[in-house]
Amino acid sequence: MDTVRAFVYYRENYLMGVARPGALTSDGSHLTLQSNDLQVVWQAPVSDVRVKKGMGILTVSIKGEKASILTAVGGRTSPRPSDELTALLESGHGIADAPSVRDAQYVSWRGMPSVGAYAQGQKALRAMFESLGVLD
């Protein structure tokens, strides 16, 4: 299976902390979240991952422990994606209907996510998790 990458914003706690840009990567057997500087935030076999849908968020658990909360767009205090992260995202196969990195940056910078850009990103993330069989 080809490697699939998605642009996400992640945080550990829904109410606390800044949503940070990252790349979600899957080769079909493993799922990896990399930070803005390409450090591995977490990595797990797909069989250990469960994802729960929420209102505009996706909560990722690994072996029953919450690993992170993912969204398609960040907030006003979110850092912009680094050049390294952008290069990583653009080097792989994208997810159908996901917004471009540039669109996601614009939406985050404005701090006012448009319904279209937000829905496309969330739908794409859900579709990725559904295809992996980990979405509850």
PDB file of C-alpha atoms in Angstrom:
ATOM      1  CA  MET A   1       0.000   0.000   0.000  1.00  0.00           C
ATOM      2  CA  ASP A   2       1.204   3.511  -0.770  1.00  0.00           C
ATOM      3  CA  THR A   3       2.015   5.912   2.034  1.00  0.00           C
ATOM      4  CA  VAL A   4      -0.824   8.354   2.626  1.00  0.00           C
ATOM      5  CA  ARG A   5      -0.260  11.695   4.366  1.00  0.00           C
ATOM      6  CA  ALA A   6      -2.706  14.176   5.828  1.00  0.00           C
ATOM      7  CA  PHE A   7      -2.228  17.669   7.193  1.00  0.00           C
ATOM      8  CA  VAL A   8      -3.669  17.901  10.713  1.00  0.00           C
ATOM      9  CA  TYR A   9      -3.588  20.047  13.793  1.00  0.00           C
ATOM     10  CA  TYR A  10      -3.147  18.106  17.009  1.00  0.00           C
ATOM     11  CA  ARG A  11      -3.227  18.649  20.742  1.00  0.00           C
ATOM     12  CA  GLU A  12      -3.301  16.424  23.792  1.00  0.00           C
ATOM     13  CA  ASN A  13      -6.210  18.095  25.573  1.00  0.00           C
ATOM     14  CA  TYR A  14      -9.287  19.564  23.898  1.00  0.00           C
ATOM     15  CA  LEU A  15      -9.573  22.579  26.194  1.00  0.00           C
ATOM     16  CA  MET A  16      -5.915  23.241  26.956  1.00  0.00           C
ATOM     17  CA  GLY A  17      -2.917  23.812  24.745  1.00  0.00           C
ATOM     18  CA  VAL A  18      -2.258  25.149  21.294  1.00  0.00           C
ATOM     19  CA  ALA A  19      -3.276  23.137  18.243  1.00  0.00           C
ATOM     20  CA  ARG A  20       0.007  22.364  16.502  1.00  0.00           C
ATOM     21  CA  PRO A  21       0.439  21.512  12.816  1.00  0.00           C
ATOM     22  CA  GLY A  22       1.547  18.019  11.959  1.00  0.00           C
ATOM     23  CA  ALA A  23       1.480  15.235   9.419  1.00  0.00           C
ATOM     24  CA  LEU A  24      -0.474  12.044   9.842  1.00  0.00           C
ATOM     25  CA  THR A  25       1.106   9.208   7.876  1.00  0.00           C
ATOM     26  CA  SER A  26      -0.122   5.691   7.186  1.00  0.00           C
ATOM     27  CA  ASP A  27       1.384   2.856   5.190  1.00  0.00           C
ATOM     28  CA  GLY A  28      -1.592   0.588   5.892  1.00  0.00           C
ATOM     29  CA  SER A  29       0.009  -1.248   8.808  1.00  0.00           C
ATOM     30  CA  HIS A  30       1.262   1.654  10.966  1.00  0.00           C
ATOM     31  CA  LEU A  31      -0.040   5.115  11.752  1.00  0.00           C
ATOM     32  CA  THR A  32       2.366   7.927  12.645  1.00  0.00           C
ATOM     33  CA  LEU A  33       1.860  11.516  13.752  1.00  0.00           C
ATOM     34  CA  GLN A  34       4.821  13.826  13.112  1.00  0.00           C
ATOM     35  CA  SER A  35       5.217  17.309  14.555  1.00  0.00           C
ATOM     36  CA  ASN A  36       5.979  20.550  12.744  1.00  0.00           C
ATOM     37  CA  ASP A  37       9.730  19.784  12.968  1.00  0.00           C
ATOM     38  CA  LEU A  38       9.109  16.194  11.757  1.00  0.00           C
ATOM     39  CA  GLN A  39       9.719  14.584  15.157  1.00  0.00           C
ATOM     40  CA  VAL A  40       7.514  11.553  15.827  1.00  0.00           C
ATOM     41  CA  VAL A  41       4.750  12.470  18.297  1.00  0.00           C
ATOM     42  CA  TRP A  42       3.400   8.913  18.331  1.00  0.00           C
ATOM     43  CA  GLN A  43       3.485   5.809  16.194  1.00  0.00           C
ATOM     44  CA  ALA A  44       1.441   2.641  16.497  1.00  0.00           C
ATOM     45  CA  PRO A  45       0.307  -0.398  14.557  1.00  0.00           C
ATOM     46  CA  VAL A  46      -3.096   0.252  12.999  1.00  0.00           C
ATOM     47  CA  SER A  47      -4.483  -2.669  15.018  1.00  0.00           C
ATOM     48  CA  ASP A  48      -3.801  -0.719  18.265  1.00  0.00           C
ATOM     49  CA  VAL A  49      -5.494   2.505  17.106  1.00  0.00           C
ATOM     50  CA  ARG A  50      -9.120   3.579  17.622  1.00  0.00           C
ATOM     51  CA  VAL A  51     -10.558   6.918  16.542  1.00  0.00           C
ATOM     52  CA  LYS A  52     -13.719   8.464  17.954  1.00  0.00           C
ATOM     53  CA  LYS A  53     -15.618  11.201  16.117  1.00  0.00           C
ATOM     54  CA  GLY A  54     -16.641  14.355  17.939  1.00  0.00           C
ATOM     55  CA  MET A  55     -17.907  17.799  17.014  1.00  0.00           C
ATOM     56  CA  GLY A  56     -15.155  18.915  14.631  1.00  0.00           C
ATOM     57  CA  ILE A  57     -12.535  16.722  16.295  1.00  0.00           C
ATOM     58  CA  LEU A  58     -11.222  13.189  16.121  1.00  0.00           C
ATOM     59  CA  THR A  59      -9.871  11.616  19.308  1.00  0.00           C
ATOM     60  CA  VAL A  60      -7.122   9.063  18.708  1.00  0.00           C
ATOM     61  CA  SER A  61      -6.508   6.331  21.285  1.00  0.00           C
ATOM     62  CA  ILE A  62      -3.689   3.812  21.224  1.00  0.00           C
ATOM     63  CA  LYS A  63      -4.295   0.623  23.209  1.00  0.00           C
ATOM     64  CA  GLY A  64      -7.116   2.416  25.040  1.00  0.00           C
ATOM     65  CA  GLU A  65      -5.015   5.454  26.051  1.00  0.00           C
ATOM     66  CA  LYS A  66      -5.816   8.855  24.535  1.00  0.00           C
ATOM     67  CA  ALA A  67      -2.912   9.872  22.279  1.00  0.00           C
ATOM     68  CA  SER A  68      -4.156  13.110  20.718  1.00  0.00           C
ATOM     69  CA  ILE A  69      -7.057  15.131  19.412  1.00  0.00           C
ATOM     70  CA  LEU A  70      -6.961  15.943  15.703  1.00  0.00           C
ATOM     71  CA  THR A  71      -8.672  18.704  13.738  1.00  0.00           C
ATOM     72  CA  ALA A  72      -8.430  19.866  10.151  1.00  0.00           C
ATOM     73  CA  VAL A  73      -7.632  23.498  11.003  1.00  0.00           C
ATOM     74  CA  GLY A  74      -5.857  25.252  13.856  1.00  0.00           C
ATOM     75  CA  GLY A  75      -6.697  28.364  15.803  1.00  0.00           C
ATOM     76  CA  ARG A  76      -5.429  31.910  16.075  1.00  0.00           C
ATOM     77  CA  THR A  77      -2.467  30.891  18.217  1.00  0.00           C
ATOM     78  CA  SER A  78      -1.485  27.892  16.090  1.00  0.00           C
ATOM     79  CA  PRO A  79       1.969  28.073  14.518  1.00  0.00           C
ATOM     80  CA  ARG A  80       2.177  27.977  10.747  1.00  0.00           C
ATOM     81  CA  PRO A  81       3.346  24.739   9.120  1.00  0.00           C
ATOM     82  CA  SER A  82       7.130  24.646   8.741  1.00  0.00           C
ATOM     83  CA  ASP A  83       8.812  24.380   5.366  1.00  0.00           C
ATOM     84  CA  GLU A  84       9.923  20.851   6.300  1.00  0.00           C
ATOM     85  CA  LEU A  85       6.366  19.794   7.141  1.00  0.00           C
ATOM     86  CA  THR A  86       5.044  21.333   3.939  1.00  0.00           C
ATOM     87  CA  ALA A  87       7.710  19.501   1.911  1.00  0.00           C
ATOM     88  CA  LEU A  88       6.831  16.202   3.611  1.00  0.00           C
ATOM     89  CA  LEU A  89       3.129  16.659   2.921  1.00  0.00           C
ATOM     90  CA  GLU A  90       3.686  17.577  -0.702  1.00  0.00           C
ATOM     91  CA  SER A  91       6.004  14.620  -1.302  1.00  0.00           C
ATOM     92  CA  GLY A  92       3.381  11.948  -0.671  1.00  0.00           C
ATOM     93  CA  HIS A  93       0.009  10.932  -1.949  1.00  0.00           C
ATOM     94  CA  GLY A  94      -2.727  13.182  -0.620  1.00  0.00           C
ATOM     95  CA  ILE A  95      -6.119  12.247   0.688  1.00  0.00           C
ATOM     96  CA  ALA A  96      -9.064  12.852  -1.620  1.00  0.00           C
ATOM     97  CA  ASP A  97     -10.962  16.073  -0.849  1.00  0.00           C
ATOM     98  CA  ALA A  98      -8.399  17.312   1.708  1.00  0.00           C
ATOM     99  CA  PRO A  99      -7.631  21.022   1.497  1.00  0.00           C
ATOM    100  CA  SER A 100      -4.184  21.996   0.287  1.00  0.00           C
ATOM    101  CA  VAL A 101      -1.588  22.986   2.862  1.00  0.00           C
ATOM    102  CA  ARG A 102      -1.823  26.566   1.618  1.00  0.00           C
ATOM    103  CA  ASP A 103      -5.617  26.590   2.094  1.00  0.00           C
ATOM    104  CA  ALA A 104      -5.270  25.177   5.589  1.00  0.00           C
ATOM    105  CA  GLN A 105      -2.655  27.820   6.448  1.00  0.00           C
ATOM    106  CA  TYR A 106      -4.963  30.564   5.199  1.00  0.00           C
ATOM    107  CA  VAL A 107      -7.928  29.261   7.172  1.00  0.00           C
ATOM    108  CA  SER A 108      -5.816  28.948  10.327  1.00  0.00           C
ATOM    109  CA  TRP A 109      -4.224  32.374   9.899  1.00  0.00           C
ATOM    110  CA  ARG A 110      -7.607  34.034   9.500  1.00  0.00           C
ATOM    111  CA  GLY A 111      -8.869  32.250  12.605  1.00  0.00           C
ATOM    112  CA  MET A 112     -12.236  31.932  10.929  1.00  0.00           C
ATOM    113  CA  PRO A 113     -12.545  28.480   9.377  1.00  0.00           C
ATOM    114  CA  SER A 114     -14.917  28.469   6.457  1.00  0.00           C
ATOM    115  CA  VAL A 115     -17.414  25.664   6.426  1.00  0.00           C
ATOM    116  CA  GLY A 116     -16.157  24.359   3.087  1.00  0.00           C
ATOM    117  CA  ALA A 117     -12.468  24.124   3.940  1.00  0.00           C
ATOM    118  CA  TYR A 118     -13.172  22.712   7.379  1.00  0.00           C
ATOM    119  CA  ALA A 119     -15.636  20.104   6.158  1.00  0.00           C
ATOM    120  CA  GLN A 120     -13.351  18.960   3.377  1.00  0.00           C
ATOM    121  CA  GLY A 121     -10.498  18.400   5.824  1.00  0.00           C
ATOM    122  CA  GLN A 122     -12.586  16.627   8.433  1.00  0.00           C
ATOM    123  CA  LYS A 123     -14.268  14.465   5.811  1.00  0.00           C
ATOM    124  CA  ALA A 124     -10.888  13.498   4.406  1.00  0.00           C
ATOM    125  CA  LEU A 125      -9.513  12.576   7.843  1.00  0.00           C
ATOM    126  CA  ARG A 126     -12.626  10.523   8.626  1.00  0.00           C
ATOM    127  CA  ALA A 127     -12.346   8.799   5.239  1.00  0.00           C
ATOM    128  CA  MET A 128      -8.721   7.923   5.951  1.00  0.00           C
ATOM    129  CA  PHE A 129      -9.573   6.422   9.333  1.00  0.00           C
ATOM    130  CA  GLU A 130     -12.574   4.587   7.860  1.00  0.00           C
ATOM    131  CA  SER A 131     -10.380   3.063   5.150  1.00  0.00           C
ATOM    132  CA  LEU A 132      -8.007   1.829   7.875  1.00  0.00           C
ATOM    133  CA  GLY A 133     -10.945   0.359   9.827  1.00  0.00           C
ATOM    134  CA  VAL A 134     -10.198   2.283  13.031  1.00  0.00           C
ATOM    135  CA  LEU A 135     -13.088   4.771  13.146  1.00  0.00           C
ATOM    136  CA  ASP A 136     -15.735   4.100  15.812  1.00  0.00           C
TER     137      ASP A 136
END
